[in-house]
XYZ file of C-alpha atoms in Angstrom:
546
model
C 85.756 76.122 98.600
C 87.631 76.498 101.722
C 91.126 75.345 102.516
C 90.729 72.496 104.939
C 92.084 73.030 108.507
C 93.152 70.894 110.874
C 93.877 71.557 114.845
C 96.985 70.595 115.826
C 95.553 69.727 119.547
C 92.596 67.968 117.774
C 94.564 65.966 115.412
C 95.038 65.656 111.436
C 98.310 65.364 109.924
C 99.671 63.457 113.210
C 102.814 62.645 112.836
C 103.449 66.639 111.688
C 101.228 67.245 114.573
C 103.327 66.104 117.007
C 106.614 67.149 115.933
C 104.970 70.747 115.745
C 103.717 70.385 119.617
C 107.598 69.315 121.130
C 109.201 71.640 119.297
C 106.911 74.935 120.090
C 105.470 74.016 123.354
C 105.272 77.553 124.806
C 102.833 78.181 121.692
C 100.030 75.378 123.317
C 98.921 76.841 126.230
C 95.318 77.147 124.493
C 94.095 74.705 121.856
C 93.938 75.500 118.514
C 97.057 78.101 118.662
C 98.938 76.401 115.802
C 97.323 74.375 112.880
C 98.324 72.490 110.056
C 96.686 73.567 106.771
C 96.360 71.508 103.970
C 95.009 72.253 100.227
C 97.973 74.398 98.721
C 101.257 72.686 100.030
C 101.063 71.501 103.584
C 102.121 74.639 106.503
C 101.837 75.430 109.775
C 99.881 78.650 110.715
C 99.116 80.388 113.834
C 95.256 80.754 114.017
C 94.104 84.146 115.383
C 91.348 85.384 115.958
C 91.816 88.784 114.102
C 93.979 88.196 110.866
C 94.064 90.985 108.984
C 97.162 91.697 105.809
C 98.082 95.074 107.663
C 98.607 93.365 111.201
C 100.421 90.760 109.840
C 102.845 92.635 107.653
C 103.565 94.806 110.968
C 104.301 91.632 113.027
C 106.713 90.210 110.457
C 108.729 93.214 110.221
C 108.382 93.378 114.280
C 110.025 89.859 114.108
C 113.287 90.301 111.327
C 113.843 93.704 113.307
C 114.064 92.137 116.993
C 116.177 89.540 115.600
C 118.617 91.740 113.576
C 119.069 94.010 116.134
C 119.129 90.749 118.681
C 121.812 89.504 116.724
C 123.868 92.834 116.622
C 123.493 93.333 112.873
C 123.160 96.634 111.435
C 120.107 97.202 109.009
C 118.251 99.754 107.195
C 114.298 99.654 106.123
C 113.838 100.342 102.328
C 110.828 101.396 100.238
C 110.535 98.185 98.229
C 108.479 97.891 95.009
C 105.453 96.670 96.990
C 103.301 98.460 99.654
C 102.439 94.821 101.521
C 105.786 93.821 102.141
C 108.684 95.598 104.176
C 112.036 95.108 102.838
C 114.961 95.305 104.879
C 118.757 95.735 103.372
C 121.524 94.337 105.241
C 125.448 93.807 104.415
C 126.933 90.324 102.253
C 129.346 90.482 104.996
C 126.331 90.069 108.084
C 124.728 87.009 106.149
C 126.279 84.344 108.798
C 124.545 85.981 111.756
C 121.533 86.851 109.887
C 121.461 83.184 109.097
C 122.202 82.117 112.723
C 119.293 84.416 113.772
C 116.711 82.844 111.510
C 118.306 79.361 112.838
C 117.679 80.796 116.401
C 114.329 82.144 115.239
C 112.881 78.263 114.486
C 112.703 77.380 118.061
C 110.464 80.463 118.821
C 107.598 79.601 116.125
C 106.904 78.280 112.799
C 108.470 80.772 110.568
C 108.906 80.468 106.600
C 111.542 81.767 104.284
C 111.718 81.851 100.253
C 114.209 82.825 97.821
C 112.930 85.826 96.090
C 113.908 86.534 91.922
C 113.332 90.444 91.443
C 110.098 90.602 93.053
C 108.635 86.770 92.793
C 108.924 84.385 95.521
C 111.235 80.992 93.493
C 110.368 77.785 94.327
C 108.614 76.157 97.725
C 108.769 77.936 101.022
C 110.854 76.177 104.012
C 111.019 76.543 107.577
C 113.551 78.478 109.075
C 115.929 75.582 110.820
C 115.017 73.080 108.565
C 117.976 71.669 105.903
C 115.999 73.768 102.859
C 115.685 77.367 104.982
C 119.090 76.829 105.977
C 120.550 76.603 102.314
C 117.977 79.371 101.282
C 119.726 81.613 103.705
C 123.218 80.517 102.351
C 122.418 81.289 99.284
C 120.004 83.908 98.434
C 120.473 87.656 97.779
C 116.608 87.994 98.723
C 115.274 86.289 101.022
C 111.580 86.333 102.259
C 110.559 85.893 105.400
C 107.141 85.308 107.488
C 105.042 83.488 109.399
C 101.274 82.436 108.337
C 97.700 83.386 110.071
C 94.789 81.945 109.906
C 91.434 82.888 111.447
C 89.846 79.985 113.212
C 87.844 78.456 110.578
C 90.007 78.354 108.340
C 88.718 80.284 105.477
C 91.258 83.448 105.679
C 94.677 82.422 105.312
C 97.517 85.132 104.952
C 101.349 84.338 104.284
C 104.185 85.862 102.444
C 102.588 87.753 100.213
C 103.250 90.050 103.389
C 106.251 88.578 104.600
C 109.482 91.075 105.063
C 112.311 90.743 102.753
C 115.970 90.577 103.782
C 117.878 91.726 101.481
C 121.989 90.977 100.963
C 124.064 94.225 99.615
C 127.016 94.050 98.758
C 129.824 95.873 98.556
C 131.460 97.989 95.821
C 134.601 100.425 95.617
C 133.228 101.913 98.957
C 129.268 101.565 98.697
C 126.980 98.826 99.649
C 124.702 97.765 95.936
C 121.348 96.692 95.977
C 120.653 93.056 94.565
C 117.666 94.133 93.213
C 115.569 97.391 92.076
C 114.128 99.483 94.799
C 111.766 102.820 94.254
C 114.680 105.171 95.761
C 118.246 103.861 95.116
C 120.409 101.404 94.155
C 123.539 102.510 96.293
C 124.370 103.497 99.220
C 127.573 104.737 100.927
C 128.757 102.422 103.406
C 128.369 105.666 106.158
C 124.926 106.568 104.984
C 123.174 108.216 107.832
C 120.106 106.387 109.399
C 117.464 108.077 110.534
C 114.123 106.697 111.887
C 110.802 107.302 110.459
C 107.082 105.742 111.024
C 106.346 103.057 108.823
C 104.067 104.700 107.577
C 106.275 106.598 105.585
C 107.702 103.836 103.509
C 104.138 102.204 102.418
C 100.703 103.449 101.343
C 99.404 100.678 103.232
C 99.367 102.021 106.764
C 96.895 102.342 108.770
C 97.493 105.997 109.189
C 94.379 107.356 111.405
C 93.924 104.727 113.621
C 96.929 103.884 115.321
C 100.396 105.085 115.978
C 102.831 102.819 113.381
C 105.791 101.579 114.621
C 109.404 103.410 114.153
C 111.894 101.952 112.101
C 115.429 102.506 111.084
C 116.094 103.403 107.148
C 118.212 105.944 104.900
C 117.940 109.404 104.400
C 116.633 109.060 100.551
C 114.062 106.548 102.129
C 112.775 109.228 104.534
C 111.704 111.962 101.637
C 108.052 111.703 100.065
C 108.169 110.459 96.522
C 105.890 112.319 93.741
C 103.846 109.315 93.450
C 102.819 109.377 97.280
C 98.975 110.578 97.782
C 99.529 112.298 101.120
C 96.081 113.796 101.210
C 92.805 111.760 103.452
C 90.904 109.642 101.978
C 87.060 108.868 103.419
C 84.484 106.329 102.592
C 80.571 107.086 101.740
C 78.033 104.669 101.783
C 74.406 104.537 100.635
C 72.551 102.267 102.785
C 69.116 100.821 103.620
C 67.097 98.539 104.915
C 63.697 97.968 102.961
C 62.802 95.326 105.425
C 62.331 97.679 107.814
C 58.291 98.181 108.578
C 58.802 102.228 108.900
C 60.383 102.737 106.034
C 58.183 100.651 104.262
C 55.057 103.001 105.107
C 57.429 105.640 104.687
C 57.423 104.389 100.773
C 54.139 103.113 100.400
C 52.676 106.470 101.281
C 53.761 107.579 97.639
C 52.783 105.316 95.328
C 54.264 101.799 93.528
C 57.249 103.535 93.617
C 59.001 104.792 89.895
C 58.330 105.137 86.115
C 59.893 101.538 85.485
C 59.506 98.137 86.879
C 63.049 97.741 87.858
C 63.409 101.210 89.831
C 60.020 99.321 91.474
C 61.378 96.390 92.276
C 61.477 95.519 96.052
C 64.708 93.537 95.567
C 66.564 97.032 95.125
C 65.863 97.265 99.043
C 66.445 94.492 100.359
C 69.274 94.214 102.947
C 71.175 91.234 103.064
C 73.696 92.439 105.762
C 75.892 93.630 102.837
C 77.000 96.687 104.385
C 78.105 94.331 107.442
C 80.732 92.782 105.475
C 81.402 95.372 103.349
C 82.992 97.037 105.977
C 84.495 94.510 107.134
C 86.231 94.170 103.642
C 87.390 97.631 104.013
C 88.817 97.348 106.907
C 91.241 94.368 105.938
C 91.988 95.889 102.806
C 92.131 99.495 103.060
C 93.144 100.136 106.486
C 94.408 104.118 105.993
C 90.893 105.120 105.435
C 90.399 108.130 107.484
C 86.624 108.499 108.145
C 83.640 106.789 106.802
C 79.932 107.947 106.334
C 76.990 105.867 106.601
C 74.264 108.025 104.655
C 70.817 106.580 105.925
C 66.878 107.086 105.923
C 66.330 107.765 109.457
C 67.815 104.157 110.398
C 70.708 102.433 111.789
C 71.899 99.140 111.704
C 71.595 97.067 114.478
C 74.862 95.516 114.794
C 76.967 99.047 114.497
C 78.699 100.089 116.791
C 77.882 104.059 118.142
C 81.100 104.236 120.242
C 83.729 104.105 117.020
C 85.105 107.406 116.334
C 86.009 106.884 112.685
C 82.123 105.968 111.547
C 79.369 108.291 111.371
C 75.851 107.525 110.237
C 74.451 110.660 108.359
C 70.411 110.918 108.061
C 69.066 112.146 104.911
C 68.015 115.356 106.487
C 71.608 116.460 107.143
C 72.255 116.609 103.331
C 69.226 117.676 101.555
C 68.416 121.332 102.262
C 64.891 121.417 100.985
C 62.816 119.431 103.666
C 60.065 118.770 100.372
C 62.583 116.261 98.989
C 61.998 114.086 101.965
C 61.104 111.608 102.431
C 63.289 110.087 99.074
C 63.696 106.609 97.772
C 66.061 107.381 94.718
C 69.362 106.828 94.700
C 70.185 109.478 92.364
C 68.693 112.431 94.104
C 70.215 110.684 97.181
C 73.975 110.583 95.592
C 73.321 114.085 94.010
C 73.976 115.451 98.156
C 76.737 113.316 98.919
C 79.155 116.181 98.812
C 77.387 117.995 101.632
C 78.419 115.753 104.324
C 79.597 118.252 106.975
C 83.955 117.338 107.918
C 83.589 114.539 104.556
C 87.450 114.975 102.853
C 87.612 116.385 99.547
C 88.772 113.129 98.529
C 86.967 110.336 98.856
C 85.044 106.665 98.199
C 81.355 106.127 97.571
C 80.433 102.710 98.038
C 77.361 101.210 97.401
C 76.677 98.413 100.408
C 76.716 95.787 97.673
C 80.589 96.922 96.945
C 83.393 94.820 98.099
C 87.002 95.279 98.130
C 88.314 91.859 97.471
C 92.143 92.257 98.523
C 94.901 94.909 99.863
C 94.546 98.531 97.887
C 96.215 101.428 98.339
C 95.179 105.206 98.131
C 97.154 105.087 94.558
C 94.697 102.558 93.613
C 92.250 105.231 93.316
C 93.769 108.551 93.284
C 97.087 110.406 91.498
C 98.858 111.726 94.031
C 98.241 114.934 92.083
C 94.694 114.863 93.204
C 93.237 113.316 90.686
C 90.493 110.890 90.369
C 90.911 107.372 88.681
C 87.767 106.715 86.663
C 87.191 102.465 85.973
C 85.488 102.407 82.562
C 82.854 99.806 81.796
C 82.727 97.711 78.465
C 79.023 97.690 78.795
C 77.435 100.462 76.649
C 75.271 103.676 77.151
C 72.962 102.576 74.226
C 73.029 104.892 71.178
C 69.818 105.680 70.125
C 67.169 108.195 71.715
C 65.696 108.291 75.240
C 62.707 105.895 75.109
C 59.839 105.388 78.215
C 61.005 101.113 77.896
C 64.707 102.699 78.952
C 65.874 101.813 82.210
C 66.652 103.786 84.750
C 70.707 103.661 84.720
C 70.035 103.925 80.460
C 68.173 106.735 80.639
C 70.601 108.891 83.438
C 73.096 107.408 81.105
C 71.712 109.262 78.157
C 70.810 112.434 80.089
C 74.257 112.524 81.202
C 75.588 112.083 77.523
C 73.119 114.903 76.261
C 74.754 117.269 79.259
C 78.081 116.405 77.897
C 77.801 116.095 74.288
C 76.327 119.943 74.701
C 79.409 121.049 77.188
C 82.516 119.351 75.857
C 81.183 118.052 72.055
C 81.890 114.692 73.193
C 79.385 111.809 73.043
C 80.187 109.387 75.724
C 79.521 105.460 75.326
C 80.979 103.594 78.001
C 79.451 103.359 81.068
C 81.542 103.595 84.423
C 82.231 100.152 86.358
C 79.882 99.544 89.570
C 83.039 99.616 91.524
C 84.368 102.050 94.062
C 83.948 105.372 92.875
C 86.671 107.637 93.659
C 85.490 111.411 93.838
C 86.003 115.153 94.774
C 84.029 116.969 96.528
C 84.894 120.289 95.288
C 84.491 118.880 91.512
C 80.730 117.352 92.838
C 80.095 120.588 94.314
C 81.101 122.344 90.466
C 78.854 120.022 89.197
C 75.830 121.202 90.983
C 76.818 124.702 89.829
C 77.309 123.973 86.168
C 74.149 121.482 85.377
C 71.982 123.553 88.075
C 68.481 122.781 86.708
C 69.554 118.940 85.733
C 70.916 118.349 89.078
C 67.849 120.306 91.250
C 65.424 117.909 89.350
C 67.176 115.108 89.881
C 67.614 115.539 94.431
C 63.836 116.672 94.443
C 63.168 113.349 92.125
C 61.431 110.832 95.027
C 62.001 108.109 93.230
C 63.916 107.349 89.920
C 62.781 109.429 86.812
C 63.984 108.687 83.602
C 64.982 112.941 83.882
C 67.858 111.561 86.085
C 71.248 112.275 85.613
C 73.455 109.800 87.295
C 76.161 111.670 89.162
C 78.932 109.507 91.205
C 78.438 106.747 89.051
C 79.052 108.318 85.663
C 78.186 112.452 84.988
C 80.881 112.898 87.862
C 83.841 110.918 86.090
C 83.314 112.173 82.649
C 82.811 115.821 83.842
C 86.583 115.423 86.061
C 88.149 114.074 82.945
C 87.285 116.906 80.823
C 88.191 119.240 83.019
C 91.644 117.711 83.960
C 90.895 115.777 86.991
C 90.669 112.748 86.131
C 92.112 109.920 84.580
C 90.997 106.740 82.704
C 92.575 103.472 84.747
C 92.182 99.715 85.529
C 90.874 97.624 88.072
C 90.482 94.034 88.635
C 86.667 93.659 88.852
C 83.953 90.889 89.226
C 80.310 91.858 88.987
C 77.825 89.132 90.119
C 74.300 89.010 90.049
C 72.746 86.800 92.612
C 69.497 86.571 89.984
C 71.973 84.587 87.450
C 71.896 80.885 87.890
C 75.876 80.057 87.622
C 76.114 82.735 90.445
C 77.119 79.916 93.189
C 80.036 78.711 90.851
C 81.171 82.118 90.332
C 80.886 82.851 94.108
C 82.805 79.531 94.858
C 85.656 80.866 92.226
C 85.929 84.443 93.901
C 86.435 82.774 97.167
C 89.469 80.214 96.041
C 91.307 82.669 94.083
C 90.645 86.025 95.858
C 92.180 87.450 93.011
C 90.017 90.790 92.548
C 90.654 94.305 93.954
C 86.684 95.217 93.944
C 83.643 93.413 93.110
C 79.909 93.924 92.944
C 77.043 91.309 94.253
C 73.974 92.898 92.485
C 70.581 91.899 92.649
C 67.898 94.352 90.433
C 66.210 91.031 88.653
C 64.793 89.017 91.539
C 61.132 88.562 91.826
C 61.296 88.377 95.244
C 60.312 84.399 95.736
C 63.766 83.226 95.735
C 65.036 85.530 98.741
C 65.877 83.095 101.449
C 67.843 80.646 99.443
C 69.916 83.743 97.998
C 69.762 85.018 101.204
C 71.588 82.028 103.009
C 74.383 81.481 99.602
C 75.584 84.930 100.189
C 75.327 84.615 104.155
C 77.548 81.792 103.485
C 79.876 83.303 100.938
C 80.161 86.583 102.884
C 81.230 85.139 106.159
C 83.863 82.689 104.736
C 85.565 85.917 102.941
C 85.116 88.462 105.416
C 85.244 86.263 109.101
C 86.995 88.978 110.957
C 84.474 91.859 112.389
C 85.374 95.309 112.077
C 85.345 97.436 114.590
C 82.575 98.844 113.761
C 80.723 96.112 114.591
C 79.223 95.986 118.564
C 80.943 93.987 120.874
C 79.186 90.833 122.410
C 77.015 92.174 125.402
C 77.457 95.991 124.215
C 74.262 98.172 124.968
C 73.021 99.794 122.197
C-alpha cells in the first residue's frame, strides 16, 4: 500500500510537471530530484536518497532561519509542545517581511505552509508564492512551514509533521505575548536577552552522540533544562541469531531436540529473516539520540554490518557469561539474565529483541522519567492463574515463576504480562536482581535451553521488581503485535504500512511449522523494505571489505 510516485523528468501529472521544471530549474540537474506524489492530496517532494524525520526537521529550521535572518528580522527559537517540530517566535510587527521572505523563498524550491490552531495543522497545505500561502501568511498567528522528502521509491514520505513553526507575538504594555501555549513562557520582554544554544537543547529528539547540532538563537528561559528533560544516555541491546547458520546448528544439535516444550523446540524461534537489518534501521530514523548499541551474539556476525561504526558493538556470549559451562546456550532467558554485564553498556537502556520495531519518532521520555525511572508497557494478555503444569509454555511458566518470586517478596500476585515491546531497563536494578533471587536467577543463565524453572527477567521479573521498589512506572504505548503464522497477517501488514501510526511493534513467529518459510520470508522482505528503505549506517557500504 504505497503512495504512488511519479518522476517529474519521467512524466505523470504533466501539466504540474512542467510548471514544477520552469519554475525550479536549478533543482533538475539530475533526474528524479523533484516528484509529484499523489494518493493523499497532490505535492511536490524532493526525493533523497536518505530521508530520515531528524534530518529533515534540521533542514527546515536551517531554511526559516537563513531566511529570517536574510530578511533582517529578529527571531528567537522556542521549546514548542512537540520534540519534531522547531518553533520559532517572531514580532506582529515583522509579519510583512516574514511574508516577503516566504514569497522570496518559492522561487528557491517547493516549500509548504499551513495555518496552525494550538498545535493542529487547519485546513490544506499551500505553496509558499501561491494566492493560498500568501493569505496564510497574512493571516495566521501560526504558521507552519516545510518542505517534503521522499526516498526514491516512494514508500517513505515525510512532511510537516516536522515542519518549523513561525510564530506571530504580539505586543502588550511593553512585552511581546505568545499566540499560543509553549512549555516555558508565555511572555517575553521586548529586551529579552538572546543567547544561543545547540538544538539539542530545545528537543529530546536530537541526535546527540553522533553529530554536532546546529546553534540557534532563543531566550534565556529557553536555555535552562526543564524537570521533565532525561539528560542521562540511553543504549540499545539486542539479542540476535542466526539459526540458519550451519555452525551454530551443530553447535545445537550436539545437545539434544532442544527444550522441555515443543515451542521452545521449534526451529522457527531461529530463524533469521534479516529482522535485525531493519530493525536498526528503524532505530535509527526514529530514535536518533541513542548513544551506543550492543549486538549480543553466539559467536556470529551478520554479514551486512558494518565493523568500522563506532556506535555498534557486537558482544559474543562469552563476554557476559562468567561460567564457561553455560556455553554453549540456546535460551533466551539465561541469555537476557547477563545482559547487564556488557562492559561500558549505560545504566539506562533498551533491549530489543531483532523482531522489535520502532514504528515512528520517540523520544528518551517515551521510555524513561527523567527521574530515572523505567516505563513498564503492561500487556492485557494474562499470566494464567492456576498452578505450574509440564503442558505450560515456556513464557507461562517464567511467568508463573516470576509471580511465585514476587507474590513471596512484595505479597503481590501479578497477572498481566509485560508487552513484547521495547523494554526499557537499569542496569544497576538488573544487577539487584541477580543479588536478591540468587538461586532463581543462577538456574536460569546455566539453563541451555528453556526450562519451565525459568524466570523471565527483561521481559517481566525486571519491570515488576523496579515498580515495587520505586523505579518504575506503569505507562502507554501505541503497539501492534503480528504474528506472521496468522493468516490475516498480510492485511494487517498492509494497514501498518499506510497508517504508520504505531510507536513499537512486534513481527513474531513461534507457530510456524517450518513449510511455509519462503513465502513468509518474501511478505516480510517486502513489508520491511517499503517501511524501512533507508540503510543505517551500520549497514556496509557497497564494495566495503569485510
Amino acid at each position: 500500500m504505497l503512495r504512488h510516485l511519479h518522476s517529474i523528468t519521467l512524466g505523470g501529472r504533466l501539466l504540474r510537471a512542467a510548471r514544477a521544471k520552469r519554475r525550479w530549474p536549478h533543482l533538475f540537474r539530475a533526474q528524479e530530484r523533484l516528484a509529484v506524489l499523489s494518493g493523499h492530496g497532490t505535492q511536490i517532494a524532493l526525493v533523497r536518497p536518505t530521508v530520515s524525520p531528524l534530518g529533515l526537521r534540521e533542514a527546515n529550521l536551517e531554511l526559516v532561519v537563513t531566511l529570517l535572518e536574510e530578511a533582517g528580522v529578529d527571531y528567537f527559537a522556542i521549546r514548542g509542545n512537540s520534540d519534531f517540530r522547531s518553533c520559532i517566535a517572531v514580532a506582529e510587527a515583522d509579519r510583512d517581511r516574514v511574508a516577503a521572505a516566504l514569497a522570496g523563498c518559492a522561487e528557491r524550491g517547493p516549500v509548504y505552509l499551513t495555518a496552525c490552531r494550538g498545535d493542529a495543522a487547519v485546513g490544506p497545505k499551500a505553496l509558499s508564492g501561491s494566492r493560498r500561502g500568501r493569505h496564510l501568511v497574512r493571516e495566521a498567528t501560526v504558521l507552519r512551514v516545510g518542505m517534503v522528502w521522499s526516498d526514491p521509491a516512494g514508500s517513505l514520505v515525510l512532511g510537516l509533521a516536522y515542519g518549523c513553526d513561525i510564530e506571530f507575538w504580539r505586543p502588550e504594555e511593553g512585552r511581546l505575548v505568545a499566540p499560543r501555549s509553549n512549555r516555558v513562557t508565555e511572555d517575553v520582554r521586548f529586551d529579552e536577552p538572546r543567547v544561543t544554544v545547540p538544538v539539542s537543547r530545545l528537543t529530546g529528539f536530537a541526535a546527540l552522540h553522533t553529530r554536532r547540532t546546529r546553534l540557534v538563537r532563543t531566550i534565556e528561559p529557553c536555555a535552562d533544562a526543564l524537570p521533565e528533560d532525561v539528560r542521562f544516555p540511553v543504549d540499545v541491546v539486542y539479542t540476535w541469531v542466526d539459526g540458519n547458520d550451519p555452525d551454530w546448528q551443530r553447535r545445537r544439535a550436539a545437545y539434544g531436540h532442544g527444550g522441555y516444550h515443543t515451542e521452545s523446540a521449534n526451529a522457527a524461534r531461529y530463524i533469521s529473516r534479516d529482522e535485525l537489518r531493519y530493525s536498526l534501521r528503524a532505530l535509527e530514523q526514529n530514535a536518533p539520540w541513542v548513544r551506543h548499541v550492543y549486538v549480543v551474539t553466539d559467536r556470529q556476525r551478520p554479514a551486512w554490518l558494518t565493523d568500522r561504526h563506532p556506535r555498534i558493538t557486537v558482544v559474543d556470549h562469552s563476554e557476559i557469561f562468567d561460567d564457561p559451562e553455560a556455553l554453549p546456550t540456546f535460551n533466551s532467558h539465561a541469555i537476557e539474565s547477563r545482559l547487564h554485564h556488557i562492559k561500558g553498556l549505560s545504566e539506562h537502556f533498551l533491549y530489543f529483541n531483532d523482531d522489535m520495531f520502532l514504528g515512528r519518532p520517540v523520544t528518551p521520555s517515551d521510555f524513561f522519567l527523567s527521574n530515572g525511572m523505567t516505563r513498564t508497557f503492561l500487556s492485557p494478555s494474562q499470566v494464567p492463574r492456576w498452578e505450574r503444569t509440564l503442558g505450560d509454555r515456556p513464557v507461562d511458566a517464567a511467568g508463573k515463576n516470576n509471580r511465585r518470586l514476587l507474590l513471596d517478596n512484595f505479597g503481590s500476585a501479578i497477572v498481566q504480562k509485560i508487552r513484547h515491546a521495547p523494554y526499557a531497563l537499569r542496569r544497576s536494578v538488573l544487577e539487584e536482581i541477580e543479588q536478591q533471587f540468587a538461586e532463581a536467577h543462577r538456574q536460569t543463565s546455566l539453563s541451555r535451553f528453556r526450562s519451565a524453572d525459568d524466570i523471565s527477567i527483561p521481559s517481566s521479573l525486571y519491570h515488576y521488581y523496579a515498580y515495587f521498589t520505586g523505579r518504575a512506572v506503569p505507562s502507554e504505548i501505541t503497539f501492534a503485535y503480528l504474528d506472521l503464522a496468522k493468516p490475516e497477517i498480510q492485511r494487517r501488514l498492509g494497514i501498518l504500512l499506510a497508517r504508520r501510526d504505531r510507536s513499537a511493534f512486534c513481527i513474531n513467529d513461534t507457530l510456524s511449522d517450518g513449510r511455509d518459510v519462503a513465502r513468509q520470508t518474501a511478505m516480510l522482505s517486502r513489508f520491511l523494505k517499503a517501511y524501512y528503505p533507508v540503510p543505517s549506517p551500520f549497514e556496509r557500504k557497497e564494495g566495503e571489505v569485510r
